[in-house]
Amino acid sequence: MATAIAILAAGKGTRMNSRRPKVLHEVGNAALLLHAWRISREIDPDLTVIVAGEGCDAIREFARASGISAEIAIQAVPGGTGHAVLAAQSKLAGFEGNLVVLYADTPFVRPATLRKMLLSAESGSAVSVLGFHASDPTGYGRLLLNGDGTLGKIVEHADATESERLVAYCNGGAVCASNRILAELLGEIGSGNAAGEVYLTDAVEVANRRGLICRAVECSEEETMGVNSRAELAAAESVFQNRARRDAMAAGATLADPNSTYFSFDTSLEADTVIEPNVVFGTGVTVREGARIRSFSYLEGCSIGANSVVGPYARIRPGTKLCRGARVGNFVEIKASRIGSGSKVPHLTYVGDSVVGEGSNFGAGTITCNYNGVSKNRTVVGDNVFLGSNTILVAPVEVGDGAMVAAGAVVTKDVPPGAVATSRERQVNRPGMAARLMKKLSRAKKD
């Protein structure tokens, strides 16, 4: 059966105290909305609708910039979760398949859980609701089961009786139902509750009155974690990082100190990579098999080749590719450059907008001057090149295969293959000059 996703993203998020929509705040360097959309893609929906309210322009622009393929429906006036699903119908007209309703501020639901909900719907459940057993159920809607284990109704905490509040089986938010039936059920719901809103959860009670079967699909409490404040955002970040660390180690990466390794939502570590303590991965990083990332390194938007070594104290910026067996040492910054197999950039060096061949070596303090104040220019270093310490390569410039550049050289012209380039003035020693100069400088300081 066809499947559609409705991602509810219209909440104001007033407790965030932010001008940005709540769902654009980030966990693992990805907006909450992006997490929800990525989860939904795993079940291959035929249609995705994002329901936005206040801040809809920012959400629409974010979706466009992030490559999110979804229709945007507008909930012009806040009216509750059921009202938001009805707002989504403007983009779901005529859709006859199952609709899965997700929340953009709940980033940890697993795709496998959504598949269980779809299976429940396909097995005869008119409305399937995500449920979990809460360690502290305060504030959550309660799932009240019938004697046969089907779901009788959901009662919000504010509307629950004292005995109902003792129930620990709680509403996880996500719902799966036939789009047509769910729209019909929501059309019968009033707003006579403590908040004066149309609750999506009331669809269960209406369905039961019709004699339809409703079920709860259980998941872990972690999957249902929502974000409504900065404190909850920080807690969600912790959950994300712990999950990413577990997944990385399960896939064969070694994390010497997992708690000091920080991942982004799209970090990819292959088997037998070794990550030393205090490493941070920005977005867009792939680390190939057998590579080692040493302590206090920061990587983003880059690819680290197999058996390469990075750091310690290295910064690898977007657009960088290290080929197999490359070495990048301490206090090195590399940006938008390709470092060939077996080449070494050991320490105290900046390489930007460059292409480096195989087996080349950068001496300490080497700098590529890639920016002239107006535009960026490219440096090309061939195979088996040796650059002496404190070499300055003023782009655009090319150093040919097998060439050498003497320490302290400022290279402004291309160096032919196999040549040795020098550009220092001849050294002149003046005997006895040091003492006289120091005396002169001392007198000047007193004056």
mmCIF file of C-alpha atoms in Angstrom, residues 188-385:
data_model
loop_
_atom_site.group_PDB
_atom_site.id
_atom_site.type_symbol
_atom_site.label_atom_id
_atom_site.label_comp_id
_atom_site.label_asym_id
_atom_site.label_seq_id
_atom_site.Cartn_x
_atom_site.Cartn_y
_atom_site.Cartn_z
ATOM 1 C CA GLU A 188 -15.452 14.370 14.298
ATOM 2 C CA ILE A 189 -13.169 15.584 17.103
ATOM 3 C CA GLY A 190 -14.028 18.683 19.090
ATOM 4 C CA SER A 191 -11.746 20.885 21.206
ATOM 5 C CA GLY A 192 -13.474 20.389 24.551
ATOM 6 C CA ASN A 193 -10.301 19.625 26.536
ATOM 7 C CA ALA A 194 -8.057 21.469 28.954
ATOM 8 C CA ALA A 195 -6.026 23.097 26.159
ATOM 9 C CA GLY A 196 -8.960 23.882 23.877
ATOM 10 C CA GLU A 197 -7.253 22.116 20.944
ATOM 11 C CA VAL A 198 -7.978 19.275 18.536
ATOM 12 C CA TYR A 199 -5.848 16.393 19.761
ATOM 13 C CA LEU A 200 -4.614 13.836 17.240
ATOM 14 C CA THR A 201 -4.743 11.309 20.055
ATOM 15 C CA ASP A 202 -8.535 11.652 20.322
ATOM 16 C CA ALA A 203 -8.780 9.834 16.990
ATOM 17 C CA VAL A 204 -8.336 6.626 18.968
ATOM 18 C CA GLU A 205 -11.478 7.173 21.037
ATOM 19 C CA VAL A 206 -13.524 8.107 17.963
ATOM 20 C CA ALA A 207 -12.254 5.023 16.132
ATOM 21 C CA ASN A 208 -13.250 2.797 19.040
ATOM 22 C CA ARG A 209 -16.750 4.285 19.018
ATOM 23 C CA ARG A 210 -16.963 3.262 15.379
ATOM 24 C CA GLY A 211 -15.917 -0.269 16.305
ATOM 25 C CA LEU A 212 -12.534 0.045 14.616
ATOM 26 C CA ILE A 213 -9.431 -1.666 16.008
ATOM 27 C CA CYS A 214 -6.637 0.498 17.461
ATOM 28 C CA ARG A 215 -3.288 -0.743 18.665
ATOM 29 C CA ALA A 216 -0.183 0.569 20.419
ATOM 30 C CA VAL A 217 3.234 -0.222 18.927
ATOM 31 C CA GLU A 218 5.895 -0.228 21.622
ATOM 32 C CA CYS A 219 9.356 1.320 21.302
ATOM 33 C CA SER A 220 12.108 2.393 23.678
ATOM 34 C CA GLU A 221 11.686 5.567 25.703
ATOM 35 C CA GLU A 222 14.793 7.049 24.028
ATOM 36 C CA GLU A 223 13.111 6.980 20.619
ATOM 37 C CA THR A 224 10.280 9.215 21.814
ATOM 38 C CA MET A 225 12.479 11.936 23.295
ATOM 39 C CA GLY A 226 11.178 15.362 22.284
ATOM 40 C CA VAL A 227 12.917 18.731 22.330
ATOM 41 C CA ASN A 228 11.085 21.733 23.758
ATOM 42 C CA SER A 229 13.804 23.728 25.533
ATOM 43 C CA ARG A 230 17.525 24.413 25.404
ATOM 44 C CA ALA A 231 18.054 21.968 28.245
ATOM 45 C CA GLU A 232 16.211 19.252 26.319
ATOM 46 C CA LEU A 233 18.235 20.142 23.215
ATOM 47 C CA ALA A 234 21.424 19.509 25.179
ATOM 48 C CA ALA A 235 20.009 16.248 26.506
ATOM 49 C CA ALA A 236 19.110 15.207 22.953
ATOM 50 C CA GLU A 237 22.650 15.990 21.826
ATOM 51 C CA SER A 238 23.948 13.664 24.525
ATOM 52 C CA VAL A 239 21.582 10.901 23.403
ATOM 53 C CA PHE A 240 22.627 11.400 19.793
ATOM 54 C CA GLN A 241 26.335 11.285 20.581
ATOM 55 C CA ASN A 242 26.025 8.152 22.701
ATOM 56 C CA ARG A 243 24.037 6.429 19.971
ATOM 57 C CA ALA A 244 26.542 7.493 17.274
ATOM 58 C CA ARG A 245 29.448 6.235 19.391
ATOM 59 C CA ARG A 246 27.806 2.867 19.961
ATOM 60 C CA ASP A 247 26.998 2.510 16.273
ATOM 61 C CA ALA A 248 30.560 3.427 15.232
ATOM 62 C CA MET A 249 32.142 0.900 17.566
ATOM 63 C CA ALA A 250 29.655 -1.786 16.542
ATOM 64 C CA ALA A 251 30.701 -1.169 12.924
ATOM 65 C CA GLY A 252 34.374 -1.777 13.756
ATOM 66 C CA ALA A 253 35.829 1.622 14.662
ATOM 67 C CA THR A 254 38.014 1.999 17.751
ATOM 68 C CA LEU A 255 37.207 4.994 19.942
ATOM 69 C CA ALA A 256 39.932 5.330 22.557
ATOM 70 C CA ASP A 257 37.726 7.572 24.698
ATOM 71 C CA PRO A 258 34.168 7.474 23.345
ATOM 72 C CA ASN A 259 32.913 10.249 25.608
ATOM 73 C CA SER A 260 35.345 12.761 24.112
ATOM 74 C CA THR A 261 34.614 11.881 20.470
ATOM 75 C CA TYR A 262 31.908 14.036 18.859
ATOM 76 C CA PHE A 263 30.049 13.031 15.725
ATOM 77 C CA SER A 264 27.838 14.761 13.189
ATOM 78 C CA PHE A 265 24.691 13.159 11.828
ATOM 79 C CA ASP A 266 26.484 12.012 8.664
ATOM 80 C CA THR A 267 29.924 10.980 9.980
ATOM 81 C CA SER A 268 31.125 7.759 8.357
ATOM 82 C CA LEU A 269 33.908 5.652 9.895
ATOM 83 C CA GLU A 270 34.972 2.444 8.192
ATOM 84 C CA ALA A 271 36.205 -0.648 10.022
ATOM 85 C CA ASP A 272 39.555 -0.550 11.800
ATOM 86 C CA THR A 273 39.724 3.214 11.997
ATOM 87 C CA VAL A 274 41.199 4.482 15.259
ATOM 88 C CA ILE A 275 39.940 7.682 16.845
ATOM 89 C CA GLU A 276 42.032 9.035 19.687
ATOM 90 C CA PRO A 277 40.564 11.180 22.510
ATOM 91 C CA ASN A 278 39.127 14.652 21.922
ATOM 92 C CA VAL A 279 38.317 14.478 18.226
ATOM 93 C CA VAL A 280 35.406 16.440 16.699
ATOM 94 C CA PHE A 281 33.752 15.537 13.402
ATOM 95 C CA GLY A 282 31.866 18.303 11.629
ATOM 96 C CA THR A 283 29.479 17.453 8.817
ATOM 97 C CA GLY A 284 30.460 15.546 5.695
ATOM 98 C CA VAL A 285 33.383 13.459 6.971
ATOM 99 C CA THR A 286 34.322 9.995 5.713
ATOM 100 C CA VAL A 287 37.244 8.113 7.280
ATOM 101 C CA ARG A 288 38.409 5.060 5.344
ATOM 102 C CA GLU A 289 39.613 1.717 6.672
ATOM 103 C CA GLY A 290 42.677 1.715 8.890
ATOM 104 C CA ALA A 291 43.050 5.482 9.198
ATOM 105 C CA ARG A 292 43.977 7.034 12.524
ATOM 106 C CA ILE A 293 42.728 10.412 13.765
ATOM 107 C CA ARG A 294 44.907 11.644 16.578
ATOM 108 C CA SER A 295 43.857 13.724 19.556
ATOM 109 C CA PHE A 296 42.477 17.263 19.417
ATOM 110 C CA SER A 297 41.777 17.238 15.686
ATOM 111 C CA TYR A 298 38.755 18.856 14.002
ATOM 112 C CA LEU A 299 37.518 17.551 10.653
ATOM 113 C CA GLU A 300 34.688 18.714 8.409
ATOM 114 C CA GLY A 301 33.629 18.178 4.820
ATOM 115 C CA CYS A 302 36.562 15.903 4.010
ATOM 116 C CA SER A 303 37.571 12.391 3.027
ATOM 117 C CA ILE A 304 40.401 10.654 4.871
ATOM 118 C CA GLY A 305 42.017 7.862 2.876
ATOM 119 C CA ALA A 306 42.750 4.350 4.070
ATOM 120 C CA ASN A 307 45.720 4.031 6.420
ATOM 121 C CA SER A 308 46.172 7.803 6.614
ATOM 122 C CA VAL A 309 47.107 9.600 9.832
ATOM 123 C CA VAL A 310 45.744 12.978 10.909
ATOM 124 C CA GLY A 311 46.941 15.051 13.852
ATOM 125 C CA PRO A 312 47.279 15.561 16.692
ATOM 126 C CA TYR A 313 45.949 19.131 16.693
ATOM 127 C CA ALA A 314 45.062 19.167 12.994
ATOM 128 C CA ARG A 315 42.233 20.972 11.267
ATOM 129 C CA ILE A 316 40.936 19.442 8.055
ATOM 130 C CA ARG A 317 38.509 21.765 6.304
ATOM 131 C CA PRO A 318 35.837 21.242 3.621
ATOM 132 C CA GLY A 319 36.840 20.068 0.181
ATOM 133 C CA THR A 320 39.907 18.172 1.376
ATOM 134 C CA LYS A 321 40.775 14.656 0.268
ATOM 135 C CA LEU A 322 43.626 12.699 1.781
ATOM 136 C CA CYS A 323 44.583 9.723 -0.374
ATOM 137 C CA ARG A 324 45.758 6.367 0.947
ATOM 138 C CA GLY A 325 48.609 6.575 3.452
ATOM 139 C CA ALA A 326 48.836 10.361 3.570
ATOM 140 C CA ARG A 327 50.204 11.929 6.753
ATOM 141 C CA VAL A 328 49.019 15.189 8.291
ATOM 142 C CA GLY A 329 50.744 16.212 11.497
ATOM 143 C CA ASN A 330 50.284 18.552 14.426
ATOM 144 C CA PHE A 331 49.105 22.142 14.008
ATOM 145 C CA VAL A 332 48.391 21.669 10.300
ATOM 146 C CA GLU A 333 45.407 23.190 8.496
ATOM 147 C CA ILE A 334 44.304 21.887 5.106
ATOM 148 C CA LYS A 335 41.467 23.357 3.072
ATOM 149 C CA ALA A 336 39.999 22.383 -0.315
ATOM 150 C CA SER A 337 43.060 20.351 -1.261
ATOM 151 C CA ARG A 338 43.978 16.896 -2.467
ATOM 152 C CA ILE A 339 46.956 15.257 -0.755
ATOM 153 C CA GLY A 340 48.295 12.330 -2.754
ATOM 154 C CA SER A 341 49.095 8.842 -1.513
ATOM 155 C CA GLY A 342 52.002 8.684 0.881
ATOM 156 C CA SER A 343 52.556 12.444 0.941
ATOM 157 C CA LYS A 344 53.424 14.084 4.252
ATOM 158 C CA VAL A 345 52.365 17.425 5.684
ATOM 159 C CA PRO A 346 53.932 16.890 9.094
ATOM 160 C CA HIS A 347 53.613 20.077 11.154
ATOM 161 C CA LEU A 348 52.951 23.808 11.437
ATOM 162 C CA THR A 349 51.746 24.094 7.852
ATOM 163 C CA TYR A 350 48.815 25.579 5.924
ATOM 164 C CA VAL A 351 47.740 24.063 2.597
ATOM 165 C CA GLY A 352 44.799 25.650 0.781
ATOM 166 C CA ASP A 353 43.302 25.212 -2.694
ATOM 167 C CA SER A 354 46.094 22.844 -3.671
ATOM 168 C CA VAL A 355 46.764 19.589 -5.463
ATOM 169 C CA VAL A 356 49.648 17.530 -4.084
ATOM 170 C CA GLY A 357 50.973 14.452 -5.834
ATOM 171 C CA GLU A 358 52.244 11.203 -4.354
ATOM 172 C CA GLY A 359 55.206 10.817 -2.012
ATOM 173 C CA SER A 360 55.842 14.525 -1.477
ATOM 174 C CA ASN A 361 57.010 16.113 1.790
ATOM 175 C CA PHE A 362 56.208 19.522 3.260
ATOM 176 C CA GLY A 363 58.767 20.996 5.635
ATOM 177 C CA ALA A 364 57.642 22.615 8.876
ATOM 178 C CA GLY A 365 56.085 26.042 8.484
ATOM 179 C CA THR A 366 55.273 25.731 4.793
ATOM 180 C CA ILE A 367 52.431 27.957 3.641
ATOM 181 C CA THR A 368 50.445 28.130 0.429
ATOM 182 C CA CYS A 369 49.443 31.756 -0.159
ATOM 183 C CA ASN A 370 46.185 30.970 -1.941
ATOM 184 C CA TYR A 371 44.319 34.273 -1.432
ATOM 185 C CA ASN A 372 45.384 37.584 -2.930
ATOM 186 C CA GLY A 373 42.735 39.683 -1.236
ATOM 187 C CA VAL A 374 40.274 39.278 -4.091
ATOM 188 C CA SER A 375 40.268 35.678 -5.304
ATOM 189 C CA LYS A 376 41.601 32.224 -4.488
ATOM 190 C CA ASN A 377 44.392 30.688 -6.568
ATOM 191 C CA ARG A 378 45.668 27.149 -6.914
ATOM 192 C CA THR A 379 48.987 25.581 -5.987
ATOM 193 C CA VAL A 380 50.120 22.357 -7.648
ATOM 194 C CA VAL A 381 52.852 20.213 -6.093
ATOM 195 C CA GLY A 382 53.908 17.183 -8.095
ATOM 196 C CA ASP A 383 55.060 13.706 -7.100
ATOM 197 C CA ASN A 384 58.094 13.167 -4.878
ATOM 198 C CA VAL A 385 58.618 16.869 -4.197
#
